[in-house]
Short mmCIF file of C-alpha atoms in Angstrom, two decimals:
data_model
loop_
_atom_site.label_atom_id
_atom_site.label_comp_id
_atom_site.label_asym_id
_atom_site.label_seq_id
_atom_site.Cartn_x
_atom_site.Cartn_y
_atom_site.Cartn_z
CA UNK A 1 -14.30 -49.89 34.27
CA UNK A 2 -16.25 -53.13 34.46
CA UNK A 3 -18.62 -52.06 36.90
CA UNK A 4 -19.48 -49.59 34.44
CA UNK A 5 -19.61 -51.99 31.86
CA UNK A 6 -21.83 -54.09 33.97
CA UNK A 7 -24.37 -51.06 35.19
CA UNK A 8 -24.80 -49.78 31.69
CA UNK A 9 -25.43 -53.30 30.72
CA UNK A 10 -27.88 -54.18 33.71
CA UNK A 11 -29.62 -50.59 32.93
CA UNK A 12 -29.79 -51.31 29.42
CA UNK A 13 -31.51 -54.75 30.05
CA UNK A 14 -33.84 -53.71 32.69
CA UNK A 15 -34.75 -51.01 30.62
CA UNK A 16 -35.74 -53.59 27.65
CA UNK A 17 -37.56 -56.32 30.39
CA UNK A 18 -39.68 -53.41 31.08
CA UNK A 19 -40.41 -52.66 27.41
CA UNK A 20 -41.22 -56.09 26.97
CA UNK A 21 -43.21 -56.89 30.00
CA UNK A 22 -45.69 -54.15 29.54
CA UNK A 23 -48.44 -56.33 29.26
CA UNK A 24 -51.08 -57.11 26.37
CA UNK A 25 -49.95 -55.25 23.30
CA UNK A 26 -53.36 -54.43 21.97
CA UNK A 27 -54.66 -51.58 24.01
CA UNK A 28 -58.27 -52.05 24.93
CA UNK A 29 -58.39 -48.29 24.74
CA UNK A 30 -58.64 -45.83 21.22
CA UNK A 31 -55.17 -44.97 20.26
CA UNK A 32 -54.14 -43.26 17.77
CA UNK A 33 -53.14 -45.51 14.24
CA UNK A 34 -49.64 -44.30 13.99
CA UNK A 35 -48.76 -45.84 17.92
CA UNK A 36 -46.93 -48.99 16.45
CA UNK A 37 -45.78 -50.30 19.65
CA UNK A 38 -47.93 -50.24 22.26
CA UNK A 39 -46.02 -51.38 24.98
CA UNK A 40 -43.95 -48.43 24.98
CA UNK A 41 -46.82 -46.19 24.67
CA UNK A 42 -48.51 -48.07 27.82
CA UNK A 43 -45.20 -47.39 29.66
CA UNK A 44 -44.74 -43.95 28.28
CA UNK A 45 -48.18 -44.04 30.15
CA UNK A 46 -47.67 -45.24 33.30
CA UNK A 47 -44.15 -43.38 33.87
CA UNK A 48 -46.54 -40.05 32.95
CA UNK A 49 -49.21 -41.37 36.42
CA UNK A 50 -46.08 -41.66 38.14
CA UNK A 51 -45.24 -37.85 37.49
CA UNK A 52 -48.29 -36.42 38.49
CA UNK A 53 -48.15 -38.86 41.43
CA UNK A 54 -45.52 -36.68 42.66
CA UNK A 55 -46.57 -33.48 40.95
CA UNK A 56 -46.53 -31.17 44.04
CA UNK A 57 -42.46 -31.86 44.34
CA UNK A 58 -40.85 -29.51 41.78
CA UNK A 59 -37.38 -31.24 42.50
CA UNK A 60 -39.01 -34.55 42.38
CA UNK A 61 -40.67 -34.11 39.05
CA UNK A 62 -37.52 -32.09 37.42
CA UNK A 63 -35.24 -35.41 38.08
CA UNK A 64 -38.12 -37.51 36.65
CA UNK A 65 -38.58 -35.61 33.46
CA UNK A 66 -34.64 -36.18 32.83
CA UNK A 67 -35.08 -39.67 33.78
CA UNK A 68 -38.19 -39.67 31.39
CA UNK A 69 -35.89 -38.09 28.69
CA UNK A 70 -32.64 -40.44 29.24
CA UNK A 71 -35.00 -43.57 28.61
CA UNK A 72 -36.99 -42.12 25.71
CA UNK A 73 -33.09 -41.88 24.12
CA UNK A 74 -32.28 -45.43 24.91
CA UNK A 75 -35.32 -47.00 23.80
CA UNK A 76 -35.03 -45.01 20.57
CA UNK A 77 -31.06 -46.46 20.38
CA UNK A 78 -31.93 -49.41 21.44
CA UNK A 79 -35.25 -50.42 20.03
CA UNK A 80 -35.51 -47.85 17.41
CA UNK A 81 -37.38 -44.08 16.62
CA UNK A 82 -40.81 -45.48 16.65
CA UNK A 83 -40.88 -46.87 19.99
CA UNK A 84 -39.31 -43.93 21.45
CA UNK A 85 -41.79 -41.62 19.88
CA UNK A 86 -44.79 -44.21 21.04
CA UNK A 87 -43.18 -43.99 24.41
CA UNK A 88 -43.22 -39.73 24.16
CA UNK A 89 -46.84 -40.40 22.73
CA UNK A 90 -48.10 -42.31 25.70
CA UNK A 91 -46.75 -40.02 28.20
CA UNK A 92 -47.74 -36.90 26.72
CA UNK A 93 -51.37 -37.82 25.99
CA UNK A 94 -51.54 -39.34 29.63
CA UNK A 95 -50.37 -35.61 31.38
CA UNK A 96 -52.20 -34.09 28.82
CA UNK A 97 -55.59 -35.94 29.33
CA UNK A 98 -55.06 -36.47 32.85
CA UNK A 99 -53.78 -33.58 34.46
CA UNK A 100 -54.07 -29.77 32.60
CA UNK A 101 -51.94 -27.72 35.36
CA UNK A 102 -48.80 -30.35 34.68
CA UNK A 103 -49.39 -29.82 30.87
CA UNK A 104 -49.51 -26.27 29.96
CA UNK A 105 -46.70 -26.36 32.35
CA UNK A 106 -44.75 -29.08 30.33
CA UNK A 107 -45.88 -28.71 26.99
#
């Protein structure tokens, strides 16, 4: 039980360093004006490059999309709702401006 403890606690924390580590939170690109926090829409991002990286494995990208999915629920419990839907807003605008086969199939 305390390994649990500890993983869920080591995943929780690594999960918030990343958040917080994104970089520079002023994007020198146009987003839209209701992204609030823009290092979770920069990682929402770079988690959606990562996809497509691996686009062409169908087993690959289903276990990604839950991993996308679990972490877009802990950021919102953890962080709150608008960082999670900043995070959703960064990777859907990256598959959607970056790759059209992997979005009509996703969204």
């Amino acid at each position: 039980m305390k390994h649990t403890v500890k993983a869920g606690a080591c995943f929780i924390a690594m999960s918030l360093l990343a958040l917080t580590s994104c970089g520079d939170s002023t994007p020198s690109r146009k987003v839209s004006q209701r992204v609030k926090d823009h290092d979770a829409y920069s990682l929402g991002e770079r988690h959606a490059a990562a996809l497509i990286e691996i686009s062409s494995d169908e087993a690959a990208v289903q276990d990604r999309l839950l991993e996308i999915h679990a972490r877009a629920t802990n950021i919102g419990e953890k962080i709150g709702a608008q960082s999670a839907a900043d995070y959703e807003r960064g990777f859907t605008r990256y598959i959607q401006n970056h790759s059209d086969s992997l979005a009509r199939l996703l969204f």
